[in-house]
Amino acid sequence: MKNKITIIGSGFSAMAASCYLAKSGHEVTVYEKNASIGGRARQMKKEGFTFDMGPSWYWMPDVFERFFADFGKETTDYYELIKLSPAYRVYYGIDDFITIADNLEEIIGTFENIEKGSGILLKNFMAEAKSNYDIAIKDLVYRPGVSALELITPQTAMKVGQFFSNISKDVRKKFKNKRLIQILEFPVLFLGAKPSDTPSFYSFMNYADFGLGTWHPKTGMFDVVRAMESLATELGVKFETNANIEKIIVENKVAKAIVVNGQTIHSDVILSGADYHHTETLLDQEHRAYSEKYWDSRVFAPSSLLFYVGFNKKIDNISHHALFFDVDFYQHAKDIYDEPQWPKEPLFYANFPSITDETAAPEGMESAFFLVPLAPGISDTEALREEYFDKIIERFESLTKQSVRNNIIFKESFCKNDFVSEYNSYKGNAYGMANTLLQTAFLRPKLKSKKVNNLYFTGQLTVPGPGVPPALISGKLVSELINKQFSEQ
């Protein structure tokens, strides 16, 4: 007998779960509140320009391959990948930047040229990072966070000290050059916490960066959304958009139905890929597993101020991905995590997909988005957005030695208030809950509700954590728990 499964949201984790559950023979329907699928990975088109609205870094290609392989497919069945060369560029000042190559050998050479002796240190550091990657991404993250015992293996027992040190401390033991230190600390920002609060074991992110490289789906990250929608549809999944979930109905501590645009839809299992905190507000108070005090005490990954910009000319002296670290890296981190406020001097990231993908902008033009990491929960006004656009575009012009402001055809902003209104995101966070030591694996919110039967969760606030590859894994993990429930009935 087919079980009817309702999935709330259509982000990567929800779509991954829909594929696994449909493959297992269940009747699966995905309900998305917005007009298009993809969650935070939606696409925006305007005046001939195309923008990925959310994730823009394609790292850990092996995780994507493993996902599609679970269905007898390959990524090449759906989209083409381009390895970016260079991977990215980091700006520290005028005529002062470091270009990260697309292979480890050249990166080692770059380090050696900047700090004598650092090449061999990086080689050794990366060997350890690869070992951690093999343990974490090929094994540990595919465990559902049910018990602390999941983390205890012969391999992790040998690395127990790495869970009680941190990335920042480890990097500084080996490298002295400030710029090299920042480059090595940068990848863990994807985990949503300061390097000084991120366990050393997470150096596997450095292997994801330097070891596996930075890739780009030929026409953008939305290629992956299309691929997953295509696979899900092949497997029989149905998608409903403009479907706002108003309530989850619980009877005798069992999730029974959702209310969508005023209509009650019954289901055997309800799985939410929407914001975990928001989903619990759809339940009556007594059915919520986590209190407001709990959520307020968690360390959340940053929110973001984003600008989607169309330029009427090609931009010089830039790479597909560019990081602007010409101001105090640690002060900006402090403004996010320690004393939440708008940063006085913001670091920022710029992405120019039209350098790689000619469909991203009309001929002779450039599409770009700029991102400033911000503390979640802070004020967000149009005036502040404009003030910060002026700050970053002025520095961008100076550091890349060109005038671009008068070449802007349009710009669209997206910030904390939009994360709340568009994605019901707790405090407007952009990346979920940070992977600090006390928010890792079994210490994260559970995939299975602790108070309501037949109610499950997936996505960046639960296991394994923030990022697109972890989202795919989260969808697999929750589908396995759901299938286990049915097999035991």
Tab-separated table of C-alpha atoms in Angstrom:
chain	number	residue	atom	x	y	z
A	1	MET	CA	0.000	0.000	0.000
A	2	LYS	CA	1.283	3.461	-0.902
A	3	ASN	CA	1.764	5.886	1.953
A	4	LYS	CA	0.808	9.492	1.358
A	5	ILE	CA	3.639	11.873	2.254
A	6	THR	CA	3.332	15.638	2.349
A	7	ILE	CA	6.500	17.734	2.100
A	8	ILE	CA	6.563	21.401	3.087
A	9	GLY	CA	9.007	23.510	1.054
A	10	SER	CA	11.023	22.805	-2.084
A	11	GLY	CA	14.612	23.566	-1.135
A	12	PHE	CA	17.434	21.119	-1.789
A	13	SER	CA	16.787	18.975	1.297
A	14	ALA	CA	13.044	18.726	0.659
A	15	MET	CA	13.553	17.864	-3.005
A	16	ALA	CA	16.191	15.256	-2.162
A	17	ALA	CA	13.835	13.654	0.363
A	18	SER	CA	11.001	13.698	-2.181
A	19	CYS	CA	13.139	11.715	-4.624
A	20	TYR	CA	14.173	9.094	-2.073
A	21	LEU	CA	10.643	8.684	-0.733
A	22	ALA	CA	9.083	8.431	-4.188
A	23	LYS	CA	11.690	5.843	-5.156
A	24	SER	CA	10.565	3.828	-2.110
A	25	GLY	CA	7.050	3.734	-3.539
A	26	HIS	CA	5.324	6.472	-1.558
A	27	GLU	CA	2.886	9.031	-2.954
A	28	VAL	CA	4.735	12.316	-2.489
A	29	THR	CA	3.499	15.888	-2.924
A	30	VAL	CA	5.687	18.945	-2.343
A	31	TYR	CA	4.019	22.211	-1.287
A	32	GLU	CA	5.956	25.441	-1.910
A	33	LYS	CA	4.704	28.809	-0.603
A	34	ASN	CA	6.412	30.821	-3.344
A	35	ALA	CA	5.624	30.932	-7.049
A	36	SER	CA	8.663	28.869	-8.062
A	37	ILE	CA	10.501	25.923	-6.581
A	38	GLY	CA	14.037	25.821	-5.228
A	39	GLY	CA	13.629	27.519	-1.862
A	40	ARG	CA	16.620	29.801	-1.305
A	41	ALA	CA	18.099	28.540	-4.572
A	42	ARG	CA	15.448	30.234	-6.683
A	43	GLN	CA	16.300	32.028	-9.887
A	44	MET	CA	15.557	35.622	-10.870
A	45	LYS	CA	15.360	36.932	-14.431
A	46	LYS	CA	15.240	40.619	-15.311
A	47	GLU	CA	15.862	42.556	-18.528
A	48	GLY	CA	17.799	39.697	-20.113
A	49	PHE	CA	19.891	39.011	-16.983
A	50	THR	CA	19.696	35.789	-14.960
A	51	PHE	CA	20.651	35.453	-11.290
A	52	ASP	CA	20.898	32.577	-8.849
A	53	MET	CA	19.262	34.155	-5.819
A	54	GLY	CA	20.954	31.957	-3.222
A	55	PRO	CA	23.797	29.412	-3.292
A	56	SER	CA	26.488	30.215	-5.836
A	57	TRP	CA	29.429	27.969	-4.798
A	58	TYR	CA	29.390	24.411	-6.139
A	59	TRP	CA	31.709	22.511	-3.811
A	60	MET	CA	31.944	18.792	-2.937
A	61	PRO	CA	30.958	17.504	-6.393
A	62	ASP	CA	31.241	13.942	-5.063
A	63	VAL	CA	28.187	14.509	-2.824
A	64	PHE	CA	26.087	15.549	-5.841
A	65	GLU	CA	27.361	12.508	-7.764
A	66	ARG	CA	26.480	10.238	-4.858
A	67	PHE	CA	22.962	11.675	-4.714
A	68	PHE	CA	22.239	11.069	-8.398
A	69	ALA	CA	23.977	7.660	-8.290
A	70	ASP	CA	21.391	6.568	-5.700
A	71	PHE	CA	18.892	6.714	-8.576
A	72	GLY	CA	21.124	5.137	-11.221
A	73	LYS	CA	21.888	8.571	-12.668
A	74	GLU	CA	24.844	10.910	-13.091
A	75	THR	CA	24.989	14.676	-12.891
A	76	THR	CA	25.868	14.678	-16.605
A	77	ASP	CA	22.424	13.239	-17.317
A	78	TYR	CA	21.034	16.616	-16.269
A	79	TYR	CA	23.653	19.360	-16.380
A	80	GLU	CA	27.193	20.195	-17.416
A	81	LEU	CA	29.825	21.204	-14.863
A	82	ILE	CA	32.667	23.643	-15.481
A	83	LYS	CA	35.670	23.689	-13.159
A	84	LEU	CA	36.482	27.323	-12.498
A	85	SER	CA	40.029	28.422	-13.268
A	86	PRO	CA	40.933	30.343	-11.250
A	87	ALA	CA	38.683	29.094	-8.469
A	88	TYR	CA	38.438	32.571	-6.963
A	89	ARG	CA	40.397	35.704	-6.160
A	90	VAL	CA	40.888	37.414	-2.769
A	91	TYR	CA	41.464	41.194	-2.718
A	92	TYR	CA	43.431	42.881	0.077
A	93	GLY	CA	44.122	46.248	-1.510
A	94	ILE	CA	44.828	47.998	-4.804
A	95	ASP	CA	47.122	45.735	-6.848
A	96	ASP	CA	47.166	43.398	-3.855
A	97	PHE	CA	45.254	40.201	-4.410
A	98	ILE	CA	45.799	36.439	-4.287
A	99	THR	CA	44.458	34.223	-7.041
A	100	ILE	CA	43.510	30.680	-6.005
A	101	ALA	CA	44.242	28.231	-8.807
A	102	ASP	CA	42.123	25.246	-9.795
A	103	ASN	CA	44.646	22.684	-8.511
A	104	LEU	CA	46.479	22.046	-5.245
A	105	GLU	CA	49.964	21.997	-6.760
A	106	GLU	CA	49.684	25.600	-7.951
A	107	ILE	CA	48.065	26.692	-4.688
A	108	ILE	CA	51.002	25.224	-2.756
A	109	GLY	CA	53.302	27.264	-5.015
A	110	THR	CA	51.285	30.417	-4.327
A	111	PHE	CA	51.598	29.889	-0.581
A	112	GLU	CA	55.347	29.246	-0.849
A	113	ASN	CA	55.862	32.462	-2.836
A	114	ILE	CA	54.074	34.475	-0.159
A	115	GLU	CA	55.545	32.812	2.941
A	116	LYS	CA	58.735	30.792	2.603
A	117	GLY	CA	58.272	27.283	3.982
A	118	SER	CA	54.494	27.448	3.893
A	119	GLY	CA	54.227	25.231	0.800
A	120	ILE	CA	55.212	22.028	2.617
A	121	LEU	CA	53.132	23.087	5.631
A	122	LEU	CA	50.099	23.485	3.372
A	123	LYS	CA	50.754	20.108	1.759
A	124	ASN	CA	50.755	18.445	5.199
A	125	PHE	CA	47.732	20.444	6.340
A	126	MET	CA	45.812	19.335	3.251
A	127	ALA	CA	46.720	15.677	3.822
A	128	GLU	CA	45.077	15.921	7.253
A	129	ALA	CA	42.136	17.841	5.751
A	130	LYS	CA	41.629	15.083	3.160
A	131	SER	CA	41.708	12.441	5.900
A	132	ASN	CA	39.022	14.380	7.761
A	133	TYR	CA	36.997	14.746	4.564
A	134	ASP	CA	37.101	10.993	3.968
A	135	ILE	CA	35.852	10.373	7.499
A	136	ALA	CA	33.258	13.161	7.628
A	137	ILE	CA	31.753	13.448	4.169
A	138	LYS	CA	31.988	9.813	3.166
A	139	ASP	CA	30.740	8.471	6.498
A	140	LEU	CA	29.830	10.609	9.535
A	141	VAL	CA	27.485	13.066	7.832
A	142	TYR	CA	25.408	10.159	6.528
A	143	ARG	CA	24.354	9.357	10.114
A	144	PRO	CA	21.022	10.726	11.395
A	145	GLY	CA	22.108	12.505	14.587
A	146	VAL	CA	20.099	10.202	16.832
A	147	SER	CA	22.904	9.326	19.253
A	148	ALA	CA	26.325	10.560	20.363
A	149	LEU	CA	27.608	7.055	19.621
A	150	GLU	CA	27.371	7.857	15.887
A	151	LEU	CA	30.482	10.012	16.264
A	152	ILE	CA	32.543	7.292	17.915
A	153	THR	CA	34.439	5.281	15.338
A	154	PRO	CA	38.012	3.968	15.214
A	155	GLN	CA	38.827	6.847	12.852
A	156	THR	CA	37.326	9.629	15.005
A	157	ALA	CA	38.894	8.162	18.154
A	158	MET	CA	42.284	8.925	16.602
A	159	LYS	CA	41.214	12.542	16.001
A	160	VAL	CA	39.403	13.302	19.240
A	161	GLY	CA	41.714	16.247	19.976
A	162	GLN	CA	40.499	17.958	16.806
A	163	PHE	CA	37.013	18.272	18.274
A	164	PHE	CA	38.369	20.328	21.185
A	165	SER	CA	40.727	22.612	19.294
A	166	ASN	CA	39.602	25.026	16.597
A	167	ILE	CA	40.432	25.948	13.016
A	168	SER	CA	41.787	29.382	13.914
A	169	LYS	CA	44.263	28.001	16.466
A	170	ASP	CA	45.432	25.215	14.145
A	171	VAL	CA	46.028	27.493	11.177
A	172	ARG	CA	48.010	29.962	13.279
A	173	LYS	CA	50.305	27.214	14.566
A	174	LYS	CA	51.448	26.600	11.005
A	175	PHE	CA	51.151	29.886	9.117
A	176	LYS	CA	52.189	33.423	10.024
A	177	ASN	CA	51.135	35.449	6.977
A	178	LYS	CA	47.823	37.162	7.745
A	179	ARG	CA	46.510	36.835	4.212
A	180	LEU	CA	47.207	33.093	4.038
A	181	ILE	CA	45.558	32.608	7.422
A	182	GLN	CA	42.405	34.351	6.215
A	183	ILE	CA	42.271	32.231	3.057
A	184	LEU	CA	42.490	29.060	5.146
A	185	GLU	CA	39.851	30.319	7.569
A	186	PHE	CA	37.455	31.398	4.820
A	187	PRO	CA	35.933	27.978	3.903
A	188	VAL	CA	34.585	27.302	7.391
A	189	LEU	CA	32.478	30.455	7.109
A	190	PHE	CA	30.178	28.235	5.011
A	191	LEU	CA	29.503	26.350	8.262
A	192	GLY	CA	28.116	29.513	9.782
A	193	ALA	CA	30.502	30.185	12.660
A	194	LYS	CA	33.736	32.006	13.400
A	195	PRO	CA	36.889	29.950	12.719
A	196	SER	CA	37.732	30.305	16.419
A	197	ASP	CA	34.434	28.552	17.274
A	198	THR	CA	34.722	25.830	14.636
A	199	PRO	CA	36.337	22.516	15.653
A	200	SER	CA	39.643	21.644	13.949
A	201	PHE	CA	38.058	18.541	12.459
A	202	TYR	CA	36.162	20.815	10.076
A	203	SER	CA	39.386	21.428	8.171
A	204	PHE	CA	37.742	19.036	5.702
A	205	MET	CA	36.263	22.229	4.248
A	206	ASN	CA	39.792	23.213	3.167
A	207	TYR	CA	40.009	19.966	1.232
A	208	ALA	CA	36.638	20.739	-0.357
A	209	ASP	CA	38.150	24.073	-1.416
A	210	PHE	CA	41.733	23.351	-2.495
A	211	GLY	CA	41.480	19.593	-3.041
A	212	LEU	CA	38.231	19.208	-4.976
A	213	GLY	CA	38.001	22.661	-6.516
A	214	THR	CA	35.256	25.152	-7.269
A	215	TRP	CA	32.762	24.270	-9.988
A	216	HIS	CA	29.893	25.959	-11.784
A	217	PRO	CA	26.887	24.334	-13.466
A	218	LYS	CA	26.924	25.628	-17.036
A	219	THR	CA	23.956	27.978	-16.671
A	220	GLY	CA	24.016	28.430	-12.906
A	221	MET	CA	23.092	26.679	-9.669
A	222	PHE	CA	19.465	26.591	-10.758
A	223	ASP	CA	20.573	23.817	-13.135
A	224	VAL	CA	20.740	21.607	-10.033
A	225	VAL	CA	17.218	22.620	-8.991
A	226	ARG	CA	15.941	21.781	-12.481
A	227	ALA	CA	17.790	18.462	-12.370
A	228	MET	CA	16.255	17.487	-9.054
A	229	GLU	CA	12.792	18.578	-10.175
A	230	SER	CA	13.198	16.484	-13.315
A	231	LEU	CA	14.331	13.445	-11.333
A	232	ALA	CA	11.548	13.883	-8.782
A	233	THR	CA	8.937	14.193	-11.531
A	234	GLU	CA	10.291	11.051	-13.224
A	235	LEU	CA	9.784	9.278	-9.896
A	236	GLY	CA	6.194	10.516	-9.596
A	237	VAL	CA	6.548	13.461	-7.199
A	238	LYS	CA	3.926	16.198	-7.570
A	239	PHE	CA	4.723	19.878	-6.966
A	240	GLU	CA	2.256	22.542	-5.823
A	241	THR	CA	3.452	26.166	-5.842
A	242	ASN	CA	1.820	29.249	-4.293
A	243	ALA	CA	0.830	26.812	-1.549
A	244	ASN	CA	1.150	28.535	1.808
A	245	ILE	CA	0.977	26.173	4.802
A	246	GLU	CA	-1.163	27.694	7.539
A	247	LYS	CA	-1.298	24.904	10.100
A	248	ILE	CA	-0.230	21.347	10.892
A	249	ILE	CA	-3.132	19.420	12.418
A	250	VAL	CA	-2.248	17.004	15.212
A	251	GLU	CA	-4.630	14.460	16.774
A	252	ASN	CA	-3.600	12.307	19.737
A	253	LYS	CA	0.020	13.373	19.232
A	254	VAL	CA	-0.011	12.220	15.599
A	255	ALA	CA	0.419	14.606	12.645
A	256	LYS	CA	-2.629	14.112	10.485
A	257	ALA	CA	-2.945	16.951	7.986
A	258	ILE	CA	-1.822	20.345	6.802
A	259	VAL	CA	-3.945	23.361	6.019
A	260	VAL	CA	-2.897	24.866	2.664
A	261	ASN	CA	-4.531	28.086	1.511
A	262	GLY	CA	-7.538	27.201	3.654
A	263	GLN	CA	-7.790	23.622	2.416
A	264	THR	CA	-7.164	20.623	4.726
A	265	ILE	CA	-4.988	17.919	3.165
A	266	HIS	CA	-4.614	14.632	5.035
A	267	SER	CA	-1.402	12.666	5.020
A	268	ASP	CA	0.300	9.635	6.548
A	269	VAL	CA	3.535	11.535	7.162
A	270	ILE	CA	4.361	15.250	7.133
A	271	LEU	CA	7.933	16.277	6.400
A	272	SER	CA	9.010	19.902	6.638
A	273	GLY	CA	11.942	21.248	4.670
A	274	ALA	CA	10.879	24.753	5.656
A	275	ASP	CA	12.515	26.685	8.489
A	276	TYR	CA	12.405	24.428	11.572
A	277	HIS	CA	11.406	27.190	13.994
A	278	HIS	CA	8.662	28.423	11.652
A	279	THR	CA	7.338	24.890	11.145
A	280	GLU	CA	6.921	24.462	14.879
A	281	THR	CA	4.856	27.673	15.005
A	282	LEU	CA	2.393	25.858	12.709
A	283	LEU	CA	1.781	23.473	15.626
A	284	ASP	CA	-0.192	24.217	18.765
A	285	GLN	CA	2.108	25.139	21.647
A	286	GLU	CA	1.980	21.763	23.410
A	287	HIS	CA	3.271	19.978	20.321
A	288	ARG	CA	6.414	22.084	19.869
A	289	ALA	CA	9.657	20.293	20.768
A	290	TYR	CA	11.777	23.432	21.167
A	291	SER	CA	10.969	26.579	23.125
A	292	GLU	CA	11.569	30.173	22.054
A	293	LYS	CA	14.268	30.279	24.722
A	294	TYR	CA	15.989	27.333	23.028
A	295	TRP	CA	15.998	28.986	19.610
A	296	ASP	CA	17.188	32.287	21.030
A	297	SER	CA	20.128	30.536	22.713
A	298	ARG	CA	21.378	28.908	19.494
A	299	VAL	CA	24.271	30.247	17.432
A	300	PHE	CA	22.868	31.063	14.009
A	301	ALA	CA	24.755	31.482	10.799
A	302	PRO	CA	24.727	34.999	9.353
A	303	SER	CA	22.030	36.729	7.423
A	304	SER	CA	23.087	38.532	4.250
A	305	LEU	CA	22.614	41.748	2.356
A	306	LEU	CA	22.482	40.829	-1.326
A	307	PHE	CA	22.447	42.983	-4.432
A	308	TYR	CA	21.589	41.581	-7.865
A	309	VAL	CA	23.077	44.004	-10.365
A	310	GLY	CA	22.940	44.340	-14.138
A	311	PHE	CA	25.857	46.218	-15.764
A	312	ASN	CA	25.745	47.561	-19.336
A	313	LYS	CA	29.412	46.701	-19.950
A	314	LYS	CA	31.950	43.959	-19.204
A	315	ILE	CA	33.756	44.372	-15.873
A	316	ASP	CA	37.574	44.317	-15.763
A	317	ASN	CA	40.069	42.899	-13.268
A	318	ILE	CA	37.644	40.429	-11.716
A	319	SER	CA	37.060	36.651	-11.496
A	320	HIS	CA	33.851	34.612	-11.336
A	321	HIS	CA	34.096	34.516	-7.509
A	322	ALA	CA	35.831	37.345	-5.655
A	323	LEU	CA	36.326	37.983	-1.943
A	324	PHE	CA	37.081	41.470	-0.664
A	325	PHE	CA	39.143	41.179	2.522
A	326	ASP	CA	40.645	44.677	2.426
A	327	VAL	CA	39.159	45.541	5.821
A	328	ASP	CA	39.414	43.901	9.241
A	329	PHE	CA	38.237	40.276	8.869
A	330	TYR	CA	37.952	39.755	12.630
A	331	GLN	CA	36.094	42.973	13.387
A	332	HIS	CA	33.437	42.042	10.851
A	333	ALA	CA	33.142	38.583	12.466
A	334	LYS	CA	32.777	40.281	15.859
A	335	ASP	CA	29.979	42.468	14.439
A	336	ILE	CA	28.137	39.309	13.382
A	337	TYR	CA	28.645	36.985	16.342
A	338	ASP	CA	29.799	38.881	19.432
A	339	GLU	CA	28.155	42.297	19.295
A	340	PRO	CA	25.475	42.017	16.583
A	341	GLN	CA	25.328	45.200	14.510
A	342	TRP	CA	25.800	46.456	10.986
A	343	PRO	CA	29.577	46.286	10.365
A	344	LYS	CA	31.337	49.626	10.140
A	345	GLU	CA	33.690	48.271	7.463
A	346	PRO	CA	32.119	45.242	5.787
A	347	LEU	CA	33.893	42.411	4.061
A	348	PHE	CA	31.983	41.421	0.954
A	349	TYR	CA	31.791	38.817	-1.781
A	350	ALA	CA	31.102	39.427	-5.468
A	351	ASN	CA	29.957	36.867	-7.997
A	352	PHE	CA	30.104	37.455	-11.772
A	353	PRO	CA	28.479	34.381	-13.356
A	354	SER	CA	28.420	35.957	-16.812
A	355	ILE	CA	32.229	35.535	-16.944
A	356	THR	CA	31.585	31.776	-17.183
A	357	ASP	CA	28.011	31.631	-18.471
A	358	GLU	CA	27.180	33.794	-21.489
A	359	THR	CA	23.431	33.257	-20.897
A	360	ALA	CA	23.614	35.126	-17.551
A	361	ALA	CA	23.709	38.575	-19.235
A	362	PRO	CA	23.024	40.123	-22.647
A	363	GLU	CA	26.020	40.273	-24.983
A	364	GLY	CA	28.635	42.806	-23.881
A	365	MET	CA	27.071	43.141	-20.423
A	366	GLU	CA	27.698	41.602	-16.994
A	367	SER	CA	25.496	40.122	-14.304
A	368	ALA	CA	26.702	40.255	-10.722
A	369	PHE	CA	25.637	39.798	-7.210
A	370	PHE	CA	27.277	41.261	-4.151
A	371	LEU	CA	26.909	39.793	-0.671
A	372	VAL	CA	27.646	41.302	2.746
A	373	PRO	CA	27.361	38.859	5.701
A	374	LEU	CA	25.278	40.319	8.544
A	375	ALA	CA	24.187	39.341	12.034
A	376	PRO	CA	20.746	37.694	12.003
A	377	GLY	CA	17.981	39.598	13.717
A	378	ILE	CA	19.335	43.124	13.229
A	379	SER	CA	17.351	46.047	11.781
A	380	ASP	CA	16.893	46.188	8.025
A	381	THR	CA	15.834	49.345	6.200
A	382	GLU	CA	16.071	50.611	2.629
A	383	ALA	CA	18.275	53.454	3.840
A	384	LEU	CA	20.787	51.013	5.383
A	385	ARG	CA	20.787	48.914	2.221
A	386	GLU	CA	21.606	51.961	0.109
A	387	GLU	CA	24.294	53.112	2.525
A	388	TYR	CA	26.029	49.741	2.333
A	389	PHE	CA	25.733	49.479	-1.418
A	390	ASP	CA	27.531	52.820	-1.654
A	391	LYS	CA	30.242	51.529	0.708
A	392	ILE	CA	30.968	48.342	-1.220
A	393	ILE	CA	30.673	49.737	-4.744
A	394	GLU	CA	33.086	52.529	-3.886
A	395	ARG	CA	35.628	50.002	-2.610
A	396	PHE	CA	34.970	47.708	-5.544
A	397	GLU	CA	35.774	50.506	-7.983
A	398	SER	CA	38.935	51.409	-6.090
A	399	LEU	CA	40.251	47.843	-5.699
A	400	THR	CA	39.536	46.810	-9.293
A	401	LYS	CA	40.659	50.202	-10.660
A	402	GLN	CA	37.617	51.045	-12.753
A	403	SER	CA	34.411	53.048	-12.738
A	404	VAL	CA	31.223	50.947	-12.757
A	405	ARG	CA	28.572	52.880	-10.833
A	406	ASN	CA	27.323	54.745	-13.905
A	407	ASN	CA	27.071	51.473	-15.818
A	408	ILE	CA	24.429	49.980	-13.530
A	409	ILE	CA	21.209	49.330	-15.428
A	410	PHE	CA	19.376	48.128	-12.323
A	411	LYS	CA	19.966	46.639	-8.896
A	412	GLU	CA	17.656	44.590	-6.701
A	413	SER	CA	18.376	44.109	-3.002
A	414	PHE	CA	17.508	41.219	-0.691
A	415	CYS	CA	18.179	41.289	3.049
A	416	LYS	CA	17.045	40.087	6.461
A	417	ASN	CA	13.425	41.193	6.098
A	418	ASP	CA	13.182	39.340	2.774
A	419	PHE	CA	14.630	36.143	4.273
A	420	VAL	CA	11.834	36.347	6.844
A	421	SER	CA	9.010	37.146	4.409
A	422	GLU	CA	10.129	34.872	1.552
A	423	TYR	CA	11.463	31.882	3.522
A	424	ASN	CA	10.049	32.294	7.047
A	425	SER	CA	13.672	32.272	8.148
A	426	TYR	CA	14.311	32.545	11.892
A	427	LYS	CA	15.768	36.016	12.569
A	428	GLY	CA	16.322	36.291	8.811
A	429	ASN	CA	19.312	33.918	8.873
A	430	ALA	CA	20.617	32.997	5.433
A	431	TYR	CA	22.480	29.744	6.123
A	432	GLY	CA	20.851	28.028	9.085
A	433	MET	CA	22.326	27.057	12.433
A	434	ALA	CA	26.088	27.231	12.837
A	435	ASN	CA	28.124	24.028	13.170
A	436	THR	CA	29.838	24.790	16.458
A	437	LEU	CA	30.963	21.928	18.725
A	438	LEU	CA	27.772	22.136	20.792
A	439	GLN	CA	25.607	22.272	17.660
A	440	THR	CA	27.058	19.296	15.802
A	441	ALA	CA	25.375	16.000	14.839
A	442	PHE	CA	23.181	14.691	17.695
A	443	LEU	CA	23.238	18.143	19.357
A	444	ARG	CA	21.240	19.726	16.503
A	445	PRO	CA	17.425	19.805	16.295
A	446	LYS	CA	16.158	16.316	15.483
A	447	LEU	CA	15.046	15.014	12.098
A	448	LYS	CA	12.094	13.309	13.826
A	449	SER	CA	9.798	15.316	16.074
A	450	LYS	CA	10.250	14.466	19.733
A	451	LYS	CA	6.600	15.267	20.518
A	452	VAL	CA	4.534	14.433	17.437
A	453	ASN	CA	4.472	11.112	15.629
A	454	ASN	CA	4.616	11.092	11.812
A	455	LEU	CA	6.210	14.563	11.774
A	456	TYR	CA	9.735	14.966	10.422
A	457	PHE	CA	12.137	17.769	9.546
A	458	THR	CA	14.973	18.237	7.084
A	459	GLY	CA	17.290	21.060	6.056
A	460	GLN	CA	19.904	23.430	7.375
A	461	LEU	CA	18.634	23.755	10.956
A	462	THR	CA	18.868	20.007	11.506
A	463	VAL	CA	21.364	17.263	10.580
A	464	PRO	CA	23.988	17.542	9.157
A	465	GLY	CA	23.975	21.356	8.830
A	466	PRO	CA	24.334	24.357	6.496
A	467	GLY	CA	25.242	24.170	2.808
A	468	VAL	CA	23.922	22.556	-0.360
A	469	PRO	CA	25.758	19.195	-0.077
A	470	PRO	CA	24.607	18.772	3.565
A	471	ALA	CA	21.056	19.593	2.407
A	472	LEU	CA	21.126	16.708	-0.077
A	473	ILE	CA	22.392	14.435	2.690
A	474	SER	CA	19.729	15.683	5.116
A	475	GLY	CA	17.032	14.700	2.628
A	476	LYS	CA	18.465	11.197	2.390
A	477	LEU	CA	18.769	10.788	6.161
A	478	VAL	CA	15.196	11.806	6.890
A	479	SER	CA	13.822	9.593	4.124
A	480	GLU	CA	15.623	6.629	5.701
A	481	LEU	CA	14.043	7.407	9.090
A	482	ILE	CA	10.590	7.625	7.489
A	483	ASN	CA	11.067	4.341	5.642
A	484	LYS	CA	12.270	2.720	8.854
A	485	GLN	CA	9.051	3.821	10.564
A	486	PHE	CA	6.915	2.245	7.857
A	487	SER	CA	8.937	-0.982	7.893
A	488	GLU	CA	8.398	-1.311	11.661
A	489	GLN	CA	4.630	-0.820	11.496
